[in-house]
Short mmCIF file of C-alpha atoms and ligand atoms in Angstrom, two decimals:
data_model
loop_
_atom_site.label_atom_id
_atom_site.label_comp_id
_atom_site.label_asym_id
_atom_site.label_seq_id
_atom_site.Cartn_x
_atom_site.Cartn_y
_atom_site.Cartn_z
CA MET A 1070 23.41 9.83 12.65
CA PRO A 1071 19.65 10.24 13.66
CA VAL A 1072 17.95 7.12 15.38
CA ILE A 1073 14.39 6.98 14.36
CA LEU A 1074 11.81 4.53 15.78
CA ALA A 1075 8.69 4.51 13.79
CA ILE A 1076 5.07 2.90 14.22
CA GLU A 1077 2.81 1.95 11.73
CA SER A 1078 -0.79 1.07 12.79
CA SER A 1079 -3.48 2.37 10.22
CA CYS A 1080 -5.18 -0.67 9.30
CA ASP A 1081 -4.54 -4.24 10.35
CA GLU A 1082 -0.67 -4.54 10.57
CA THR A 1083 0.76 -3.49 13.82
CA SER A 1084 4.48 -2.46 12.64
CA ALA A 1085 7.62 -1.10 14.17
CA SER A 1086 10.96 -0.08 12.50
CA VAL A 1087 14.09 1.39 13.61
CA CYS A 1088 16.23 3.49 11.09
CA VAL A 1089 19.70 4.91 11.72
CA ASP A 1090 20.90 7.73 9.25
CA GLY A 1091 18.55 6.80 6.77
CA GLN A 1092 19.37 2.67 6.75
CA ILE A 1093 16.36 0.37 7.98
CA LEU A 1094 17.97 -1.85 10.56
CA SER A 1095 14.55 -3.71 11.34
CA ASN A 1096 11.14 -3.83 10.14
CA VAL A 1097 8.73 -5.91 12.29
CA ILE A 1098 5.25 -6.47 11.07
CA ALA A 1099 2.59 -8.40 13.27
CA ASN A 1100 -0.21 -9.52 11.02
CA GLN A 1101 -3.78 -9.83 12.29
CA THR A 1102 -5.47 -13.06 11.35
CA ILE A 1103 -8.71 -12.35 13.10
CA HIS A 1104 -10.24 -10.57 10.35
CA GLU A 1105 -10.56 -13.61 8.33
CA LEU A 1106 -13.36 -14.94 9.89
CA TYR A 1107 -15.35 -11.92 8.95
CA GLY A 1108 -14.22 -11.48 5.17
CA GLY A 1109 -12.69 -7.92 5.76
CA VAL A 1110 -11.10 -5.77 8.54
CA VAL A 1111 -13.33 -5.15 11.69
CA PRO A 1112 -12.18 -1.90 12.99
CA GLU A 1113 -12.98 -2.25 16.53
CA LEU A 1114 -11.16 -5.74 16.55
CA ALA A 1115 -8.02 -4.11 14.78
CA SER A 1116 -7.47 -1.53 17.37
CA ARG A 1117 -7.73 -4.47 20.17
CA VAL A 1118 -5.39 -6.44 18.27
CA HIS A 1119 -3.04 -3.38 17.80
CA GLN A 1120 -2.98 -2.73 21.61
CA GLN A 1121 -1.68 -6.29 22.20
CA ASN A 1122 0.93 -6.16 19.63
CA ILE A 1123 2.37 -2.75 20.01
CA VAL A 1124 4.81 -3.29 22.76
CA PRO A 1125 5.96 -6.56 21.48
CA ALA A 1126 6.58 -5.23 18.16
CA VAL A 1127 8.38 -2.24 19.08
CA GLN A 1128 10.54 -4.48 21.51
CA GLN A 1129 11.27 -6.96 18.66
CA ALA A 1130 12.29 -4.09 16.32
CA LEU A 1131 14.78 -2.69 18.90
CA LEU A 1132 16.31 -6.06 19.51
CA ASN A 1133 16.60 -6.70 15.61
CA ALA A 1134 18.19 -3.54 15.18
CA LYS A 1135 20.38 -3.99 18.09
CA VAL A 1136 19.43 -0.60 19.31
CA ASN A 1137 18.89 0.66 22.97
CA LYS A 1138 15.77 2.48 23.46
CA ASN A 1139 17.94 5.26 25.31
CA ASP A 1140 19.58 5.87 21.87
CA ILE A 1141 16.33 6.79 19.99
CA ASP A 1142 16.60 10.42 18.60
CA ALA A 1143 12.97 10.94 17.32
CA VAL A 1144 9.45 8.83 17.18
CA ALA A 1145 7.82 8.71 13.91
CA PHE A 1146 4.20 7.39 13.42
CA THR A 1147 1.44 7.09 10.93
CA ARG A 1148 -1.02 10.18 11.64
CA GLY A 1149 -3.32 9.19 9.01
CA PRO A 1150 -5.39 8.22 6.51
CA GLY A 1151 -6.56 5.07 8.23
CA LEU A 1152 -8.87 3.42 10.63
CA LEU A 1153 -9.11 5.81 13.50
CA GLY A 1154 -9.23 3.42 16.21
CA SER A 1155 -6.26 1.64 14.81
CA LEU A 1156 -4.38 4.90 14.18
CA LEU A 1157 -5.11 6.08 17.89
CA VAL A 1158 -3.18 3.08 19.21
CA GLY A 1159 -0.28 4.01 17.12
CA VAL A 1160 -0.30 7.66 17.93
CA SER A 1161 -0.94 7.09 21.52
CA PHE A 1162 1.89 4.71 21.96
CA ALA A 1163 4.38 7.15 20.05
CA LYS A 1164 3.33 10.08 22.13
CA ALA A 1165 3.73 8.20 25.51
CA PHE A 1166 7.04 7.03 24.33
CA ALA A 1167 8.26 10.50 23.24
CA LEU A 1168 7.08 12.18 26.49
CA ALA A 1169 8.60 9.51 28.67
CA LYS A 1170 12.02 9.97 26.77
CA ASN A 1171 11.79 13.53 26.07
CA LEU A 1172 11.91 12.86 22.39
CA PRO A 1173 10.54 15.02 19.25
CA LEU A 1174 7.67 13.38 17.60
CA ILE A 1175 7.40 13.07 13.63
CA ASP A 1176 3.89 12.90 12.09
CA ILE A 1177 3.70 11.11 8.69
CA ASN A 1178 1.15 10.54 5.92
CA HIS A 1179 0.68 6.87 5.24
CA MET A 1180 0.19 7.42 1.61
CA GLN A 1181 3.17 9.69 1.17
CA ALA A 1182 5.07 6.96 2.93
CA HIS A 1183 4.10 4.29 0.72
CA ILE A 1184 5.86 6.29 -1.87
CA LEU A 1185 8.84 7.27 0.14
CA ALA A 1186 9.54 3.47 0.39
CA HIS A 1187 11.30 4.07 -2.62
CA PHE A 1188 14.26 5.92 -0.96
CA ILE A 1189 14.90 2.72 1.20
CA ALA A 1190 16.65 1.17 -1.65
CA GLU A 1191 20.07 2.00 -3.27
CA LYS A 1192 18.50 2.82 -6.69
CA LYS A 1193 16.24 5.86 -5.79
CA PRO A 1194 13.93 7.50 -8.43
CA SER A 1195 14.81 11.32 -9.30
CA PHE A 1196 12.30 14.16 -8.77
CA PRO A 1197 9.95 14.48 -10.35
CA PHE A 1198 8.57 11.30 -10.73
CA LEU A 1199 5.22 9.55 -11.24
CA CYS A 1200 4.06 7.02 -8.79
CA LEU A 1201 1.08 4.83 -9.06
CA THR A 1202 -0.09 4.12 -5.60
CA VAL A 1203 -2.50 1.20 -5.43
CA SER A 1204 -3.67 -0.05 -2.01
CA GLY A 1205 -6.90 -1.50 -0.29
CA GLY A 1206 -8.31 2.14 0.40
CA HIS A 1207 -6.73 4.16 -2.42
CA THR A 1208 -5.69 4.14 -6.07
CA GLN A 1209 -3.72 7.27 -7.20
CA ILE A 1210 -1.40 8.64 -9.96
CA VAL A 1211 0.93 10.96 -7.95
CA LEU A 1212 3.18 13.66 -9.41
CA VAL A 1213 6.06 13.47 -6.82
CA LYS A 1214 8.17 16.75 -7.01
CA ASP A 1215 9.97 16.51 -3.69
CA TYR A 1216 9.80 14.25 -0.66
CA PHE A 1217 6.80 16.07 0.91
CA ASP A 1218 5.64 17.98 -2.24
CA MET A 1219 3.10 15.53 -3.87
CA GLU A 1220 0.16 16.13 -6.37
CA VAL A 1221 -2.58 13.48 -6.92
CA ILE A 1222 -3.17 13.87 -10.60
CA GLY A 1223 -5.74 10.86 -10.85
CA GLN A 1224 -7.38 8.76 -8.18
CA THR A 1225 -10.37 6.39 -8.31
CA LEU A 1226 -14.01 7.72 -8.29
CA ASP A 1227 -15.23 4.70 -6.46
CA ASP A 1228 -13.67 1.43 -5.34
CA ALA A 1229 -9.82 0.99 -4.80
CA ALA A 1230 -7.72 -1.58 -7.01
CA GLY A 1231 -7.09 -3.49 -3.97
CA GLU A 1232 -10.79 -3.47 -2.72
CA ALA A 1233 -11.51 -4.90 -6.38
CA MET A 1234 -9.14 -7.57 -5.77
CA ASP A 1235 -10.56 -8.40 -2.33
CA LYS A 1236 -14.35 -8.13 -3.53
CA THR A 1237 -13.71 -10.30 -6.41
CA SER A 1238 -12.11 -12.89 -4.16
CA LYS A 1239 -14.93 -12.81 -1.78
CA ILE A 1240 -17.36 -13.52 -4.69
CA LEU A 1241 -15.20 -16.41 -5.33
CA GLY A 1242 -15.47 -17.82 -1.65
CA LEU A 1243 -11.93 -16.82 -1.03
CA PRO A 1244 -10.57 -15.73 2.53
CA TYR A 1245 -9.75 -12.23 3.24
CA PRO A 1246 -7.49 -10.77 2.21
CA GLY A 1247 -7.92 -11.85 -1.29
CA GLY A 1248 -5.31 -9.88 -3.37
CA PRO A 1249 -2.63 -12.41 -2.58
CA LEU A 1250 -4.83 -15.46 -3.37
CA ILE A 1251 -5.85 -14.10 -6.71
CA ASP A 1252 -2.03 -13.44 -7.40
CA LYS A 1253 -1.53 -17.01 -6.54
CA TYR A 1254 -4.15 -18.74 -8.59
CA ALA A 1255 -3.41 -16.43 -11.50
CA ARG A 1256 0.03 -17.71 -11.82
CA THR A 1257 -1.22 -20.85 -13.27
CA GLY A 1258 -4.34 -19.43 -15.06
CA ASN A 1259 -4.90 -18.10 -18.58
CA PRO A 1260 -5.30 -14.24 -18.61
CA ASP A 1261 -7.06 -14.26 -21.84
CA ALA A 1262 -9.55 -16.80 -20.90
CA TYR A 1263 -12.23 -14.12 -20.05
CA THR A 1264 -12.55 -10.53 -20.76
CA PHE A 1265 -13.91 -7.74 -18.67
CA PRO A 1266 -14.79 -4.20 -19.69
CA GLU A 1267 -12.28 -1.20 -19.43
CA PRO A 1268 -14.10 1.71 -18.12
CA GLN A 1269 -13.67 4.94 -19.96
CA ILE A 1270 -12.95 7.45 -17.41
CA PRO A 1271 -11.63 11.17 -18.63
CA GLY A 1272 -8.18 12.23 -17.39
CA PHE A 1273 -6.25 10.15 -15.04
CA ASP A 1274 -9.16 8.85 -12.86
CA PHE A 1275 -10.03 5.35 -12.36
CA SER A 1276 -13.40 3.26 -11.73
CA PHE A 1277 -13.59 0.07 -10.39
CA SER A 1278 -17.32 -0.31 -9.55
CA GLY A 1279 -18.39 -1.39 -13.13
CA VAL A 1280 -15.58 -4.17 -13.39
CA LYS A 1281 -16.77 -5.41 -10.13
CA THR A 1282 -20.25 -5.45 -11.04
CA ALA A 1283 -19.10 -7.31 -14.35
CA ILE A 1284 -17.31 -10.04 -12.73
CA LEU A 1285 -20.15 -10.47 -10.09
CA TYR A 1286 -22.82 -11.05 -13.01
CA PHE A 1287 -20.11 -13.20 -14.94
CA ILE A 1288 -19.60 -15.43 -11.79
CA ARG A 1289 -23.40 -15.43 -11.08
CA ASP A 1290 -24.57 -16.57 -14.70
CA ASN A 1291 -21.85 -19.03 -15.07
CA VAL A 1292 -22.30 -20.84 -11.90
CA ALA A 1293 -26.21 -20.79 -12.65
CA ASN A 1294 -25.20 -22.97 -15.68
CA ASN A 1295 -22.61 -24.84 -13.77
CA PRO A 1296 -22.43 -25.03 -10.00
CA ASN A 1297 -18.86 -26.15 -10.20
CA PHE A 1298 -17.94 -23.31 -12.74
CA ILE A 1299 -15.73 -21.45 -10.05
CA GLN A 1300 -13.76 -24.46 -8.63
CA GLU A 1301 -13.11 -25.78 -12.33
CA ASN A 1302 -11.96 -22.43 -13.74
CA LEU A 1303 -10.48 -20.45 -10.65
CA ASN A 1304 -6.90 -20.08 -11.83
CA ASP A 1305 -8.38 -18.69 -15.20
CA ILE A 1306 -10.75 -16.39 -13.45
CA CYS A 1307 -8.13 -15.15 -11.22
CA ALA A 1308 -5.62 -14.66 -14.30
CA SER A 1309 -8.37 -12.82 -16.32
CA VAL A 1310 -9.50 -10.52 -13.27
CA GLU A 1311 -5.79 -9.72 -12.49
CA LYS A 1312 -4.86 -8.84 -16.06
CA ARG A 1313 -7.96 -6.48 -16.58
CA ILE A 1314 -7.22 -4.83 -13.03
CA ALA A 1315 -3.33 -4.37 -14.22
CA THR A 1316 -4.32 -3.10 -17.70
CA ILE A 1317 -6.81 -0.59 -16.32
CA LEU A 1318 -3.94 0.64 -14.12
CA LEU A 1319 -1.27 0.56 -16.42
CA ASN A 1320 -3.02 2.21 -19.31
CA LYS A 1321 -3.77 5.49 -17.23
CA LEU A 1322 -0.16 5.40 -15.83
CA LYS A 1323 1.22 5.29 -19.65
CA ARG A 1324 -0.94 8.28 -20.60
CA ALA A 1325 0.04 10.09 -17.37
CA ALA A 1326 3.85 9.73 -18.16
CA ARG A 1327 3.25 10.98 -21.88
CA GLU A 1328 1.30 13.96 -20.61
CA TYR A 1329 3.79 14.90 -18.03
CA ASN A 1330 6.88 13.93 -19.95
CA ILE A 1331 8.26 11.95 -17.16
CA THR A 1332 10.33 8.71 -17.45
CA ASP A 1333 11.09 7.75 -13.63
CA ILE A 1334 7.87 5.57 -13.01
CA ALA A 1335 7.51 3.99 -9.36
CA LEU A 1336 4.85 1.63 -8.11
CA ALA A 1337 3.69 1.50 -4.34
CA GLY A 1338 1.26 0.20 -2.11
CA GLY A 1339 -0.19 -3.20 -1.14
CA VAL A 1340 -1.41 -4.27 -4.59
CA SER A 1341 2.40 -3.51 -5.94
CA ALA A 1342 2.90 -6.88 -4.52
CA ASN A 1343 0.97 -8.35 -7.35
CA THR A 1344 3.02 -10.28 -9.81
CA GLY A 1345 0.86 -9.54 -12.96
CA LEU A 1346 1.12 -5.47 -12.29
CA ARG A 1347 4.92 -5.67 -11.49
CA GLU A 1348 5.51 -7.80 -14.72
CA GLY A 1349 3.46 -5.70 -16.62
CA LEU A 1350 4.92 -2.47 -15.59
CA THR A 1351 8.42 -3.58 -16.02
CA LYS A 1352 7.53 -4.71 -19.64
CA MET A 1353 5.89 -1.15 -20.08
CA GLY A 1354 8.97 0.33 -18.84
CA VAL A 1355 11.24 -1.53 -21.20
CA ASP A 1356 8.94 -0.49 -24.22
CA ASN A 1357 8.82 3.04 -23.28
CA GLY A 1358 12.34 3.74 -21.95
CA TRP A 1359 11.46 4.34 -18.36
CA ASN A 1360 13.46 3.90 -15.36
CA VAL A 1361 10.87 1.81 -13.31
CA PHE A 1362 11.05 1.37 -9.56
CA ILE A 1363 9.30 -1.45 -7.81
CA PRO A 1364 9.60 -1.97 -4.08
CA LYS A 1365 10.80 -5.03 -2.32
CA PHE A 1366 7.76 -7.11 -1.26
CA GLU A 1367 8.27 -6.29 2.48
CA TYR A 1368 7.75 -2.60 1.55
CA CYS A 1369 4.69 -2.98 -0.50
CA THR A 1370 2.10 -3.92 1.83
CA ASP A 1371 1.71 -1.93 5.25
CA ASN A 1372 5.10 -1.74 7.19
CA ALA A 1373 6.93 0.78 9.50
CA ALA A 1374 10.16 0.91 7.50
CA MET A 1375 8.40 3.36 4.99
CA ILE A 1376 7.22 5.47 8.09
CA ALA A 1377 10.91 5.48 9.26
CA ILE A 1378 12.40 6.58 6.04
CA ALA A 1379 9.76 9.10 5.65
CA GLY A 1380 10.27 10.27 9.35
CA TYR A 1381 14.29 10.39 8.68
CA HIS A 1382 13.43 12.86 5.69
CA LYS A 1383 11.39 15.08 7.86
CA TYR A 1384 13.82 14.87 10.52
CA LEU A 1385 16.55 16.31 8.21
CA LYS A 1386 13.90 19.11 7.33
CA GLY A 1387 13.54 19.64 11.13
CA GLU A 1388 9.79 19.20 10.91
CA PHE A 1389 8.41 18.02 14.20
CA ALA A 1390 4.91 17.66 15.67
CA GLY A 1391 4.00 18.46 19.41
CA GLN A 1392 2.16 16.29 22.04
CA GLU A 1393 -1.34 17.85 20.99
CA ILE A 1394 -1.16 16.07 17.61
CA ALA A 1395 -4.14 13.91 16.86
CA PRO A 1396 -4.73 11.09 14.31
CA LEU A 1397 -6.77 11.82 11.11
CA ALA A 1398 -8.72 9.19 9.40
CA ARG A 1399 -8.71 11.14 6.15
CA MET A 1400 -5.74 13.10 5.41
CA PRO A 1401 -4.97 14.84 2.20
CA MET A 1402 -1.64 14.51 0.40
O1 KG4 B 2469 -1.08 -0.93 1.24
P1 KG4 B 2469 -1.84 -2.12 1.98
O2 KG4 B 2469 -0.91 -3.01 2.67
O3 KG4 B 2469 -3.08 -1.56 2.84
C1 KG4 B 2469 -3.84 -0.49 2.85
O4 KG4 B 2469 -3.25 0.81 2.94
O5 KG4 B 2469 -4.84 -0.68 2.25
O6 KG4 B 2469 -2.95 -2.81 0.84
C2 KG4 B 2469 -3.56 -3.97 1.23
C3 KG4 B 2469 -4.27 -4.21 -0.32
C4 KG4 B 2469 -5.30 -5.28 -0.13
O7 KG4 B 2469 -6.47 -5.02 -1.04
C5 KG4 B 2469 -4.62 -6.59 -0.62
O8 KG4 B 2469 -5.55 -7.55 -1.29
C6 KG4 B 2469 -3.77 -5.99 -1.66
O9 KG4 B 2469 -3.24 -4.79 -1.07
N1 KG4 B 2469 -2.78 -7.04 -2.11
C7 KG4 B 2469 -2.67 -7.78 -3.11
C8 KG4 B 2469 -1.24 -8.45 -3.04
N2 KG4 B 2469 -0.90 -8.29 -2.05
C9 KG4 B 2469 -1.72 -7.49 -1.14
N3 KG4 B 2469 -3.39 -7.48 -4.29
C10 KG4 B 2469 -3.00 -8.18 -5.34
N4 KG4 B 2469 -1.95 -8.91 -5.34
C11 KG4 B 2469 -1.03 -9.22 -4.31
N5 KG4 B 2469 -0.12 -10.12 -4.32
ZN1 ZN B 2470 -1.15 0.98 3.06
#
C-alpha cells in the first residue's frame, strides 16, 4: 500500500496530493490570481507565489488525506516541461522533503501525467489508446501504448489550443486565463453566428496561428464599424470561436482514430475542461462507436493528483530518481 506525496508546480498552480495504493485521498490546488493583472503568467511572480504556497498546500493535502508525514513512502514531483523557476520550487521542495525523511524520489513528465489522470477514475482506458492533450502550452495527439510508453503522432506547429483561447479572450478584453470565460459566454451564444477558417495542415499536426489572426482581423474590422460590436455579440463570438477550435481538434482526432484503428479515445489537459469540446467528443464517440474518456473537471487543469497517480505507477515499476535530478523546461514525452 504505497503512500505517495505528489507535488505539481510547472506553471501557475501550486498543487499537492496524497495517493494511497492508487487511490487519490487529497488534491489541494492553490491558484495564483496575481497574473490577472498582466494578462498572462509572469514567470518570476509565479515562482515567488509557489514559494509562499508550497508548504501550506502540502500541509493541507496531508490533513485532507488524514495521512501523517512519517507514513509517506515516496515523493513524486513534476520535473518538466514548464516554467523553470516554477518547476525549481516544486523540485527543490520534493528533494528537501525526501532527503529529510530518507525517501525515494519519483520524477514525472507533466504531459504524461495529464494523460495518466485517466487512471484515477474507476473506468480506465485500455492500451493502446489515443489521447488528445490540449493545454495552455501543448496540443498533441498521443498514441499511448503503455503507462510510460507514449508517442506523439501529431502536435501544433505554432500556438497551442489553450493559447488560442487565451489570446482570443485578450482581444475581446477579457481577463486571463480566458479559456474558462470563452466557455462561460459560449453557453448562451450561437456557435454558427460567425465562421473562421479551418487550417489545412497535413498529417495529424495542428496550427492555430491562422485562426488567431483571422479572429483578430474579424474583431478589428467589426469594431471599426461598430465600437460596441464586442459587447453586443460577446456570446456569439465566444460560441463561434469555441466551435472552430473544437472542430479543428476533433476532426484531426477522428482521422487519427481511423488511421490507427483505435476505439479507446481520451481527452486531457486544461482545455479538456471546455464544454464545447467535451460535448463534441462525446457526440463523435457515439457516432463512431468509441469508448470516450473525459477526466473530471478537477483533473483537467493542472493538479497534483495526476502527478500522484503517475508516481504510483512508476513506484510499482521501481523507477526512482536521485538527489542530483534537475527540472527541465522542455522535456520530451
Ligand atoms: O493544462 P493547463 O491547466 O496548464 C498548462 O499546462 O498549460 O491548461 C491551461 C489552459 C489555459 O489556456 C486555459 O485557458 C485553458 O486551459 N482552459 C480552458 C478551460 N479551462 C481551462 N479553455 C477552454 N475552456 C475551458 N473551460
Ligand atoms: Zn498542464
